Coordinates of N, CA and C in Angstrom, one line a residue:
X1 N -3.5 23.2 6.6 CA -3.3 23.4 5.2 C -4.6 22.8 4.5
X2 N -5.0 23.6 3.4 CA -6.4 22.9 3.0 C -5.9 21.8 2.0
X3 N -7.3 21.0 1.4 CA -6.3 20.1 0.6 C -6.0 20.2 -0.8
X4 N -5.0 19.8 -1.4 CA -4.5 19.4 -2.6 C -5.4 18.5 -3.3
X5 N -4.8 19.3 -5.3 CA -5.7 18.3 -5.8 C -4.7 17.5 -6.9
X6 N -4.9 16.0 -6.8 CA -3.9 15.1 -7.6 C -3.7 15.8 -9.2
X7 N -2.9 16.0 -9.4 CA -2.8 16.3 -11.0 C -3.0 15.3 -12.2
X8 N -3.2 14.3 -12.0 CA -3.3 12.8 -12.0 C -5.0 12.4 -12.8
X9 N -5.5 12.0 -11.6 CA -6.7 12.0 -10.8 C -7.6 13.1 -10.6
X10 N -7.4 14.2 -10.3 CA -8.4 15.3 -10.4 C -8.5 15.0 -8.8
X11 N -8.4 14.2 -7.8 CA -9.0 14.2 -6.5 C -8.5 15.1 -5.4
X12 N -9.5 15.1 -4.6 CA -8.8 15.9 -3.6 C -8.4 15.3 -2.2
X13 N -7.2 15.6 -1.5 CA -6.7 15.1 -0.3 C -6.2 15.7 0.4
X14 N -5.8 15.3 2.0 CA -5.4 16.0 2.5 C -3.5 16.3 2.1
X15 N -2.5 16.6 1.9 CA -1.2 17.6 1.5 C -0.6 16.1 1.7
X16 N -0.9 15.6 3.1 CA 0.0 14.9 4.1 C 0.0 13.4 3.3
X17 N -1.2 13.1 2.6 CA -1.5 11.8 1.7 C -0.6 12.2 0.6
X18 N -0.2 12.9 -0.2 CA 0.1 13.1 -1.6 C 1.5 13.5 -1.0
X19 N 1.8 13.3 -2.6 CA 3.5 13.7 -2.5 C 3.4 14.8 -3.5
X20 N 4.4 16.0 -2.9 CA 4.3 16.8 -4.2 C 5.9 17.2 -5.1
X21 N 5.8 17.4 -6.3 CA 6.4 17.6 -7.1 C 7.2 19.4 -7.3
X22 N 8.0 19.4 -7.2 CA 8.6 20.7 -7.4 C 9.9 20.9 -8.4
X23 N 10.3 21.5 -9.1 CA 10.9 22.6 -10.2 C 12.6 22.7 -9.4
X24 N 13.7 21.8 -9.5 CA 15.0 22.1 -9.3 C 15.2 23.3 -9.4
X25 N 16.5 24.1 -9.4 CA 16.9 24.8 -10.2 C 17.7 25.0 -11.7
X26 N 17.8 23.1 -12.0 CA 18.4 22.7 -13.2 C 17.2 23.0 -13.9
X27 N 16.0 22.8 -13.6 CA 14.8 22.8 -14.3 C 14.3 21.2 -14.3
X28 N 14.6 20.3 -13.4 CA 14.2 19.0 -13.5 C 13.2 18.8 -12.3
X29 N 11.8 18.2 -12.6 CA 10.9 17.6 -11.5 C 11.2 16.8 -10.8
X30 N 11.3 17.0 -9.4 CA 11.4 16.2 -8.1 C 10.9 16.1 -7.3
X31 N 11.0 14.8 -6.8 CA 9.8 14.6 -5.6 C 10.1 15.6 -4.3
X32 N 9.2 16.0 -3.8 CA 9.7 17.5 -2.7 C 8.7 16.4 -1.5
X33 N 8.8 15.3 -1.0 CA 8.1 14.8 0.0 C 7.5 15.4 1.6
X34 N 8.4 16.0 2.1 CA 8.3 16.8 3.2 C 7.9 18.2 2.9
X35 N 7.5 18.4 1.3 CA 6.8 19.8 0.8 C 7.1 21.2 1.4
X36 N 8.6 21.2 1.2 CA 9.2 22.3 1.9 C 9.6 23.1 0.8
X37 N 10.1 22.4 -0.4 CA 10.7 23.4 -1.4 C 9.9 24.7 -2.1
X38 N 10.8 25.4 -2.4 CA 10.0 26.9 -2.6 C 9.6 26.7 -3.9
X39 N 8.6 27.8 -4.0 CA 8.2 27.9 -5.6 C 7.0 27.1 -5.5
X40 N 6.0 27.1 -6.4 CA 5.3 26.1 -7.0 C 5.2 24.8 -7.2
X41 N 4.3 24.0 -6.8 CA 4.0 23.1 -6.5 C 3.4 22.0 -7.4
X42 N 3.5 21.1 -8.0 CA 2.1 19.7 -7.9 C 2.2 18.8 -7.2
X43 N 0.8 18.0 -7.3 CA 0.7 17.1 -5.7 C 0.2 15.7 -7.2
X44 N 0.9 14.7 -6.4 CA 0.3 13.4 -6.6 C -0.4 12.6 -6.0
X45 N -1.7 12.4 -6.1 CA -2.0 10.7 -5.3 C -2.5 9.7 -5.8
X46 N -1.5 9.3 -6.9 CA -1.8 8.0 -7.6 C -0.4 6.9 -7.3
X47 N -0.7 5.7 -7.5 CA 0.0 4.9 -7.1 C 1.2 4.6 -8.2
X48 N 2.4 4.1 -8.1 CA 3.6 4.0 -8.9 C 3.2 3.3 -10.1
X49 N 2.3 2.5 -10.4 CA 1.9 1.5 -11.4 C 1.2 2.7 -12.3
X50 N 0.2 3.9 -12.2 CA -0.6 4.6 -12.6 C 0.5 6.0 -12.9
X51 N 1.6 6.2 -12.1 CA 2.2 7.1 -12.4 C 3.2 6.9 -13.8
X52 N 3.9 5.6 -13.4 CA 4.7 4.7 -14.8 C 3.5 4.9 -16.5
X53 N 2.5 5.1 -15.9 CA 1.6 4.6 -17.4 C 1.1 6.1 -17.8
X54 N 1.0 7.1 -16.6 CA 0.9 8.2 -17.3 C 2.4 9.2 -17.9
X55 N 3.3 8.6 -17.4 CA 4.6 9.0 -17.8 C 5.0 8.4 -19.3
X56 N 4.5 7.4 -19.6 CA 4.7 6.7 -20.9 C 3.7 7.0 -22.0
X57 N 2.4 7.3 -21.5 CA 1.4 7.9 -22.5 C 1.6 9.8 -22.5
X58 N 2.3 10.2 -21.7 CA 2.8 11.2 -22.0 C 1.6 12.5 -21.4
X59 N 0.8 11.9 -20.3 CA -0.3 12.3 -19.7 C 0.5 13.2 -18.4
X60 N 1.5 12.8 -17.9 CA 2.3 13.2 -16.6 C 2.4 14.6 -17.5
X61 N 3.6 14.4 -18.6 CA 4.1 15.9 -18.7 C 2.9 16.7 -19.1
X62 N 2.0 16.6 -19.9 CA 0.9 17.5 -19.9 C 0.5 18.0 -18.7
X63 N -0.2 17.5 -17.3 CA -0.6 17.6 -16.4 C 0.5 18.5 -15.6
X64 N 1.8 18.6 -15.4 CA 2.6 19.3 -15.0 C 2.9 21.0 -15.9
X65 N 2.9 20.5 -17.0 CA 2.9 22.0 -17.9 C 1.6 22.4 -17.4
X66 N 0.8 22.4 -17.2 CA -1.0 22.9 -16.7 C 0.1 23.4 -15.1
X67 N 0.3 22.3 -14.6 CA 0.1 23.1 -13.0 C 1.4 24.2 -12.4
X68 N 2.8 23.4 -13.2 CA 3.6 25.2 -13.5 C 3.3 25.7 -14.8
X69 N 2.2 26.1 -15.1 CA 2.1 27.0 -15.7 C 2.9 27.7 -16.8
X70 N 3.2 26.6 -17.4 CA 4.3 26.5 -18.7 C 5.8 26.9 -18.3
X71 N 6.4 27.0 -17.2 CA 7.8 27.0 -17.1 C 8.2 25.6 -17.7
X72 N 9.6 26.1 -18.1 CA 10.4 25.2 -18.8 C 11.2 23.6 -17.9
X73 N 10.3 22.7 -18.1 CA 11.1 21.9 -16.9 C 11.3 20.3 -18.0
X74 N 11.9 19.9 -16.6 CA 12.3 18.3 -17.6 C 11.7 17.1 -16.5
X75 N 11.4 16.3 -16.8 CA 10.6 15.3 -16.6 C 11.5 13.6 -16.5
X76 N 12.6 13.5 -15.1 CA 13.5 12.3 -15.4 C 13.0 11.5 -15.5
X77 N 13.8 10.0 -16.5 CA 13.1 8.8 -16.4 C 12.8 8.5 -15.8
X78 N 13.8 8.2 -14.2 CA 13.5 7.6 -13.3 C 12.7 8.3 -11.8
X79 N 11.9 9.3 -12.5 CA 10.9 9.9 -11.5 C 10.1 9.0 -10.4
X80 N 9.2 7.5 -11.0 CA 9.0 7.2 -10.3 C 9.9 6.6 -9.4
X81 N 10.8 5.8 -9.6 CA 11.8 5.1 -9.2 C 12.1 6.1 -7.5
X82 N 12.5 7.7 -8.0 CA 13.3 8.8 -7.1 C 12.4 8.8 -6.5
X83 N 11.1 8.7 -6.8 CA 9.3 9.1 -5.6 C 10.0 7.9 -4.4
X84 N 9.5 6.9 -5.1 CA 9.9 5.4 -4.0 C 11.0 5.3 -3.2
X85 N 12.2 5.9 -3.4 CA 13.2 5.8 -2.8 C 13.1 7.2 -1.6
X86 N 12.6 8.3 -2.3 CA 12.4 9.5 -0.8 C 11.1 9.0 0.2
X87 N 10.1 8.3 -0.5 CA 9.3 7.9 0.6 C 10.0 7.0 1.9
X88 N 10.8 6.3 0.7 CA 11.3 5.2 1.6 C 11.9 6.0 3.1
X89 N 12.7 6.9 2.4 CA 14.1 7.4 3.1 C 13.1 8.6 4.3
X90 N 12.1 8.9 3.6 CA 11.4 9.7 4.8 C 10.9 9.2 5.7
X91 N 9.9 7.7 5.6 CA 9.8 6.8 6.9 C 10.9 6.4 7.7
X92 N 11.8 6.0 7.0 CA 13.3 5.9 7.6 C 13.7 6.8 8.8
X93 N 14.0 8.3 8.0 CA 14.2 8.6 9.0 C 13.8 9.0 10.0
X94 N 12.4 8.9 9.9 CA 11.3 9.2 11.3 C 11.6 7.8 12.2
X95 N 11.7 7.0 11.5 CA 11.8 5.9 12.1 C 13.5 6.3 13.4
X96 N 13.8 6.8 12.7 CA 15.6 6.8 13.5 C 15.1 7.9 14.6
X97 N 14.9 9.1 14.4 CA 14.1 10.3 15.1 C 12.9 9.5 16.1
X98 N 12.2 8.7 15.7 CA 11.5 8.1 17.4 C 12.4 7.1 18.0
X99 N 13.1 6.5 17.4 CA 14.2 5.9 18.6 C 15.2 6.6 19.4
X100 N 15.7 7.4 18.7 CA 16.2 8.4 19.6 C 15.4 9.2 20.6
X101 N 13.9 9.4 20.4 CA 13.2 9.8 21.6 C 12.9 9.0 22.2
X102 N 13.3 7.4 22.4 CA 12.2 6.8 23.0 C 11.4 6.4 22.9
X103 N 11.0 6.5 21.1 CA 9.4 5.9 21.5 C 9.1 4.6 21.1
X104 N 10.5 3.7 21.0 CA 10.3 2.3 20.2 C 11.3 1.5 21.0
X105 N 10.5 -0.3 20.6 CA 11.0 -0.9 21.4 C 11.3 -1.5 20.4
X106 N 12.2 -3.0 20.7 CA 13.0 -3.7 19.6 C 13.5 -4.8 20.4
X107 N 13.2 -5.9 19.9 CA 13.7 -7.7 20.8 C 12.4 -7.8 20.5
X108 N 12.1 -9.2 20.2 CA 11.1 -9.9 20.5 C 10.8 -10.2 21.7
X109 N 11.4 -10.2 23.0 CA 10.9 -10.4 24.2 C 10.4 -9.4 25.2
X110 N 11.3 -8.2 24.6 CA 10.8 -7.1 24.8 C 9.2 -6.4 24.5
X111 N 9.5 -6.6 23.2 CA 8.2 -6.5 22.4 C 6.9 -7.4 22.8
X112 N 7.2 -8.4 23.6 CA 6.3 -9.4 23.7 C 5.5 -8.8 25.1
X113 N 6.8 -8.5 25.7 CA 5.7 -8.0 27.3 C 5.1 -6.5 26.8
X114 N 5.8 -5.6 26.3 CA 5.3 -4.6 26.1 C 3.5 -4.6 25.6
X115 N 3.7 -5.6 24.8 CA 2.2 -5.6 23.7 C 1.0 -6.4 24.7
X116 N 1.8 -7.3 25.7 CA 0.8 -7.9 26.6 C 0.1 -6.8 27.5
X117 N 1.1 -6.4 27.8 CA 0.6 -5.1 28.7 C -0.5 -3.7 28.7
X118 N -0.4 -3.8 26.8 CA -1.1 -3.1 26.6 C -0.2 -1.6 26.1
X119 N 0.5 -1.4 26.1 CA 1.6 -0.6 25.6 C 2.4 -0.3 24.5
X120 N 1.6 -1.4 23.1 CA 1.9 -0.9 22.3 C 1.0 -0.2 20.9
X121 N 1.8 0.9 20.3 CA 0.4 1.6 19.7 C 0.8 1.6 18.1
X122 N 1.6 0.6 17.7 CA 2.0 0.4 16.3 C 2.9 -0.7 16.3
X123 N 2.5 -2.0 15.8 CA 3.4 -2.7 15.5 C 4.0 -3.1 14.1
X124 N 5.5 -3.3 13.9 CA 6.2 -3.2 12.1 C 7.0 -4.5 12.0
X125 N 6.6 -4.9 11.5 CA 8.1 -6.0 11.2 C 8.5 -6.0 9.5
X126 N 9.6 -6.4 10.0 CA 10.8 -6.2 8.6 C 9.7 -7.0 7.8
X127 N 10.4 -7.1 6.1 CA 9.8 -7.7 5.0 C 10.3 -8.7 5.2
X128 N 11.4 -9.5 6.2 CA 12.2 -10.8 6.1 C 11.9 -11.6 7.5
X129 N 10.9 -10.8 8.5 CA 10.7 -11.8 9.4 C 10.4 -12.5 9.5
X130 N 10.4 -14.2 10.3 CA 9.5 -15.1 10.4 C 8.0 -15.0 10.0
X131 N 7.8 -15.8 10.3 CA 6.1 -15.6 10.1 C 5.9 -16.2 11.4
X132 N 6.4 -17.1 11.9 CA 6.3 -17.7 13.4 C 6.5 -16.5 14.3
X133 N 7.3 -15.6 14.2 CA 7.6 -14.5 15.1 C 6.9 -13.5 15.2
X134 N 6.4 -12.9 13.5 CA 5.1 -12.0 13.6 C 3.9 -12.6 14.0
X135 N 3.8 -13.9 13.9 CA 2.2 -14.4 14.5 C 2.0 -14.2 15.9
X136 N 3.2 -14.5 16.7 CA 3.7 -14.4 18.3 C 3.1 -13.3 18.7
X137 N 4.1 -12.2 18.1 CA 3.5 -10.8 18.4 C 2.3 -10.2 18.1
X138 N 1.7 -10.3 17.1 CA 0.7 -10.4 16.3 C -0.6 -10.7 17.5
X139 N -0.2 -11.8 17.4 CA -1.5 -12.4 18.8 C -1.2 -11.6 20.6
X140 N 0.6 -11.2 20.5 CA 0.4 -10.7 22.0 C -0.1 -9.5 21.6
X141 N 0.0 -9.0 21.0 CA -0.6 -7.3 20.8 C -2.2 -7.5 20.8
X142 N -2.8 -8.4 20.4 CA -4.2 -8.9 20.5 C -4.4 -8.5 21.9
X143 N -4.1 -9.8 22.5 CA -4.3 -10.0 23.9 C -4.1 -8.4 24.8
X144 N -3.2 -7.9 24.6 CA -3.3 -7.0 25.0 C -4.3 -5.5 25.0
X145 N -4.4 -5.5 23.5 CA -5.9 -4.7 23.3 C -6.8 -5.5 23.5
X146 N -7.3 -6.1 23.6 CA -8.2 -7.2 24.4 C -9.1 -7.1 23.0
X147 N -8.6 -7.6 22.2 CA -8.7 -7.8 20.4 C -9.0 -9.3 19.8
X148 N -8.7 -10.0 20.8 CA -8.4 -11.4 20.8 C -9.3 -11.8 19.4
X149 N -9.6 -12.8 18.4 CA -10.3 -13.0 17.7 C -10.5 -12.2 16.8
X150 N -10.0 -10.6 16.7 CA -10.4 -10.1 15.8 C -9.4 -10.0 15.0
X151 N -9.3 -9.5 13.2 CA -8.2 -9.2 12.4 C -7.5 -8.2 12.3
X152 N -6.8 -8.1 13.8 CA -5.4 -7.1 14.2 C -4.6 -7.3 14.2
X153 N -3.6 -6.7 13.4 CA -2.3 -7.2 13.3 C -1.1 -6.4 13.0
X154 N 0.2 -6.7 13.0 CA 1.2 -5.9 13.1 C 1.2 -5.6 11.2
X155 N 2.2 -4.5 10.8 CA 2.4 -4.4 9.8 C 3.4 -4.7 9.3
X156 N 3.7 -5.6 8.5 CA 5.0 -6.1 7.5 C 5.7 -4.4 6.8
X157 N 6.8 -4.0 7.0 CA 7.4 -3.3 5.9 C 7.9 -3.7 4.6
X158 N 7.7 -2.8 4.1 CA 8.7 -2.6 2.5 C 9.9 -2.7 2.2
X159 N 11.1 -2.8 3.9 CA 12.1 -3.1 3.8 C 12.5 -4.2 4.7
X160 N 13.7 -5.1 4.7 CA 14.0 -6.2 5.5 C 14.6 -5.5 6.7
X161 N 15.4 -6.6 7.9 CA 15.6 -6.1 8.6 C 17.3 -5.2 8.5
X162 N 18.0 -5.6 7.4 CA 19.1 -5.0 7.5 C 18.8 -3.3 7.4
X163 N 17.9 -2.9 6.6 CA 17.5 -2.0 6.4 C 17.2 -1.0 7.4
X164 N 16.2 -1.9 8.4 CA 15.7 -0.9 9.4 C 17.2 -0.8 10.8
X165 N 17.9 -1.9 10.9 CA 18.7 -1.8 11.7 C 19.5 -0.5 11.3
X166 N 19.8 -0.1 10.0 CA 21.0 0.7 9.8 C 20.3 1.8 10.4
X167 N 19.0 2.3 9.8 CA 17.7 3.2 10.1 C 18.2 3.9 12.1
X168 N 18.0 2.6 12.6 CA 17.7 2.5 14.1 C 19.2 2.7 14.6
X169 N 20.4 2.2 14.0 CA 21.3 1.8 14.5 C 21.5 1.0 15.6
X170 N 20.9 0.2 15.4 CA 20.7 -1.3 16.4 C 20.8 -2.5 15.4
X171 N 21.2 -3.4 15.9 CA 21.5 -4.5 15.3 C 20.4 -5.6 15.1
X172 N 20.0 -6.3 14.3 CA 19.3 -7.4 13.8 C 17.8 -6.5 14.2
X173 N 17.5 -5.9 13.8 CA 16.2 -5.0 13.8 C 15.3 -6.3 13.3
X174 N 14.0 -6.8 13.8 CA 13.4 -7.6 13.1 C 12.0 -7.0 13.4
X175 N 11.4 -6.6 14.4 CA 10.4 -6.4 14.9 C 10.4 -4.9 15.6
X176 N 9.6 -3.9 15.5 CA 9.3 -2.5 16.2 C 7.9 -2.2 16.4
X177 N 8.0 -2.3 18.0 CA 7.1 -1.6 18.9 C 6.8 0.0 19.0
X178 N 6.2 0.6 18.5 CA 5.7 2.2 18.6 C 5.2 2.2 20.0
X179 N 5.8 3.0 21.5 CA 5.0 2.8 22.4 C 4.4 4.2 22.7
X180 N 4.7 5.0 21.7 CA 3.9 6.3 22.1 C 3.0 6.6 21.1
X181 N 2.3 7.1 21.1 CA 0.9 7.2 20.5 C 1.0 8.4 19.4
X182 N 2.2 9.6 20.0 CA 1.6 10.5 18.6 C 2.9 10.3 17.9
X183 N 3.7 9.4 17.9 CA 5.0 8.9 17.5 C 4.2 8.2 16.4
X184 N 3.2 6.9 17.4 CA 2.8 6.0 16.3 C 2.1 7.0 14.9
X185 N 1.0 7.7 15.6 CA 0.4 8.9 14.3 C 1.6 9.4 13.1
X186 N 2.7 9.9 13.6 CA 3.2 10.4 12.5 C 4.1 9.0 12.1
X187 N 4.1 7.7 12.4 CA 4.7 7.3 11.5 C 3.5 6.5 10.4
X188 N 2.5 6.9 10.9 CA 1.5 5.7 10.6 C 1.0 6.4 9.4
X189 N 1.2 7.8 9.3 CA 0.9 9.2 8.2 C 1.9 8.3 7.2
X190 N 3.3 8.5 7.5 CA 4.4 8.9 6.5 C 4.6 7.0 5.7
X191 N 4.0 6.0 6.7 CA 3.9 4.5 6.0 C 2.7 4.0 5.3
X192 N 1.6 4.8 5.5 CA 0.3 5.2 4.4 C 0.7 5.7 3.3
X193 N 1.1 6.6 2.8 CA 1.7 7.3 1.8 C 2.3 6.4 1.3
X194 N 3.8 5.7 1.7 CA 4.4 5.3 1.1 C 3.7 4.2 0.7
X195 N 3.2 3.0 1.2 CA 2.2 1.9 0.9 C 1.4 2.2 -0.3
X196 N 0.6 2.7 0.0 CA -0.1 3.8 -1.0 C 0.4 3.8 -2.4
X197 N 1.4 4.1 -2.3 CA 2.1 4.4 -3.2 C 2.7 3.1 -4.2
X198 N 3.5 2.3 -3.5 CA 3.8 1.3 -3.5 C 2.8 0.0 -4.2
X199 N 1.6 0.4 -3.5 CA 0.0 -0.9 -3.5 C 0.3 -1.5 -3.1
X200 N 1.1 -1.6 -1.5 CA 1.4 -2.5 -0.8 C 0.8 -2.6 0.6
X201 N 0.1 -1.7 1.2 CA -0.7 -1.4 2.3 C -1.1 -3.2 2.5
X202 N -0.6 -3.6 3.9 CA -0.6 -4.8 4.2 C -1.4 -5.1 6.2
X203 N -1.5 -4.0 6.2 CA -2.4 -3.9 7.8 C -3.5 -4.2 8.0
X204 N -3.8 -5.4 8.7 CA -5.5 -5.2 9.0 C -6.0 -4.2 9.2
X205 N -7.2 -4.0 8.2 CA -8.2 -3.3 8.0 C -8.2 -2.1 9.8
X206 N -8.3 -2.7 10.7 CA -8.5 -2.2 12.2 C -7.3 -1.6 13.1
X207 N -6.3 -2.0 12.2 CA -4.8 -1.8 13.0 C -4.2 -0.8 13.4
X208 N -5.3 0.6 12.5 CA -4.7 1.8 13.5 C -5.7 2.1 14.7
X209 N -6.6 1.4 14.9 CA -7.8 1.9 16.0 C -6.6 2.1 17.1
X210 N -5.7 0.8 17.3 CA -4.8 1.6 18.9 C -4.5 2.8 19.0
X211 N -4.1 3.0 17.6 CA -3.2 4.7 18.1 C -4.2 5.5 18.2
X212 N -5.5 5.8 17.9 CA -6.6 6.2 18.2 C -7.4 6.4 19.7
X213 N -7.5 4.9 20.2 CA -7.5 4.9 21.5 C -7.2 5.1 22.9
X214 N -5.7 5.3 22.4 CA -4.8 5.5 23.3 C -3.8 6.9 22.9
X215 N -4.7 8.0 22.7 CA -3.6 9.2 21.9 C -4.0 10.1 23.6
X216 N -4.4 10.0 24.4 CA -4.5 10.5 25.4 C -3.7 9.7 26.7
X217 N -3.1 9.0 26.4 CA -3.1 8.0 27.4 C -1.4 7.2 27.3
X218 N -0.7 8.2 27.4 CA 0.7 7.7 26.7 C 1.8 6.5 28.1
X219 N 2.0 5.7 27.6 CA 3.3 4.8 28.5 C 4.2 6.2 28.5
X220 N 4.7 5.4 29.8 CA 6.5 6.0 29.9 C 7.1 5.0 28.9
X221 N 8.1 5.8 28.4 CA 9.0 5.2 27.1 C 9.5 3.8 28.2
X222 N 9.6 2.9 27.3 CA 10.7 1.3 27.9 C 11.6 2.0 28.0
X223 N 12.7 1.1 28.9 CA 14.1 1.9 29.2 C 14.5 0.7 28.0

C-alpha cells in the first residue's frame, strides 16, 4: 500500500504508522485501526496531546470535512480517548494471537535462559514491574546479543501486569519474551503506533536491531 497523508500534519507515512479514521453508519468518526472499514478514509499521525488541541481549536473537524468530502458526520468527544483504547486493544490482542502460536515466553526464569541464549527477539515488561527484575533481564538479553555495554533494553508497556495476563490468559504476566522474529516485527509495528501515539515510546534507541538480525534465523518456539 502506498503511503498516507496525516490530515493533521500534512505528512506522509507509511498506512501501518497512522491510524485511520472512518464514517459509522450513524454518521459518527471512528477510529478504524486495522483499516478495514469500507468507504473512505482519513489517516492520523499525530500524537493524543496534538489531536486533543486540534479538536478543541476546531482544526480536526475542518480537516475531516476536506478529506470526506463534505459528507455529514459527527465528531465524538471522546475520539481521542476511543483512538487509545483500540490501539491498546489491538496490541493486546496480537499479543494473545502470538501466545497461542508459540511465539512468547513468560517467567522470569524462563525468560532469563532464553535471552542468555540468545533467543530472544523483543523484550516487554508490564508498566508495574520491578525495576530489579527488568534490569535482570535487561542485562541477560544484553549478554546474549553480545550487546553488553551498550543502551539495549527491554520495553516497559503502557499497561501493568494484570492487564497483559488477562491478554495472555496466564497468570501474573510480568515480563514477555518474543522468541520469534516475525512475531516480534508485527508486534513491534502495532507498539510503535500505539507509543507514538501515547508519547510514550520508552525503548532504547537500538532495541529493535534484534528482530532485524535475526528475521532469518528463527528458534524453535520454548515448550
Amino acid at each position: 500500500m502506498s503511503e498516507r497523508r496525516c490530515i493533521l500534519s500534512s505528512t506522509h507515512a507509511d498506512p501501518a504508522a497512522l491510524i485511520r479514521l472512518a464514517i459509522s453508519p450513524d454518521g459518527d468518526v471512528l477510529p478504524d485501526v486495522r483499516a478495514r472499514a469500507p468507504g473512505r478514509g482519513a489517516w492520523l499521525g499525530v500524537d493524543r496531546a496534538t489531536l486533543e488541541e486540534a479538536m478543541v481549536k476546531g482544526r480536526l473537524r475542518g480537516a475531516l470535512a476536506r478529506a470526506f468530502k463534505g459528507e455529514p458526520l459527527t465528531v465524538p468527544d471522546d475520539l481521542a480517548e476511543r483512538i487509545a483504547v483500540a490501539l491498546r486493544d489491538d496490541f493486546m490482542a496480537r499479543l494473545g494471537l502470538e501466545a497461542k502460536a508459540s511465539n512468547l515466553a513468560t517467567g522470569f526464569d524462563k525468560i532469563d535462559v532464553a535471552a542468555r541464549r540468545g533467543q530472544v527477539r523483543m523484550l516487554l515488561h508490564a508498566a508495574d514491574a520491578g525495576d530489579d527484575g527488568v534490569r535482570k533481564l535487561d542485562q541477560a538479553w544484553r549478554v546474549g546479543e553480545e550487546r553488553e555495554g551498550e543502551e539495549f533494553a527491554g520495553t516497559r508497556l503502557p499497561v501493568d501486569r494484570d492487564a497483559l495476563s488477562m491478554a495472555l490468559g496466564r497468570n501474573n504476566v510480568v515480563h514477555i519474551a518474543v522468541t520469534n522474529a516475525a512475531a516480534a516485527g508485527r508486534l513491534s509495528g502495532l507498539l510503535g503506533r500505539w507509543q507514538n501515539y501515547l508519547e510514550c515510546a520508552n525503548a532504547a534507541p537500538s532495541s529493535g536491531s534484534a528482530v532485524v538480525r535475526h528475521m532469518d534465523d528463527d528458534p524453535a518456539p520454548l515448550a
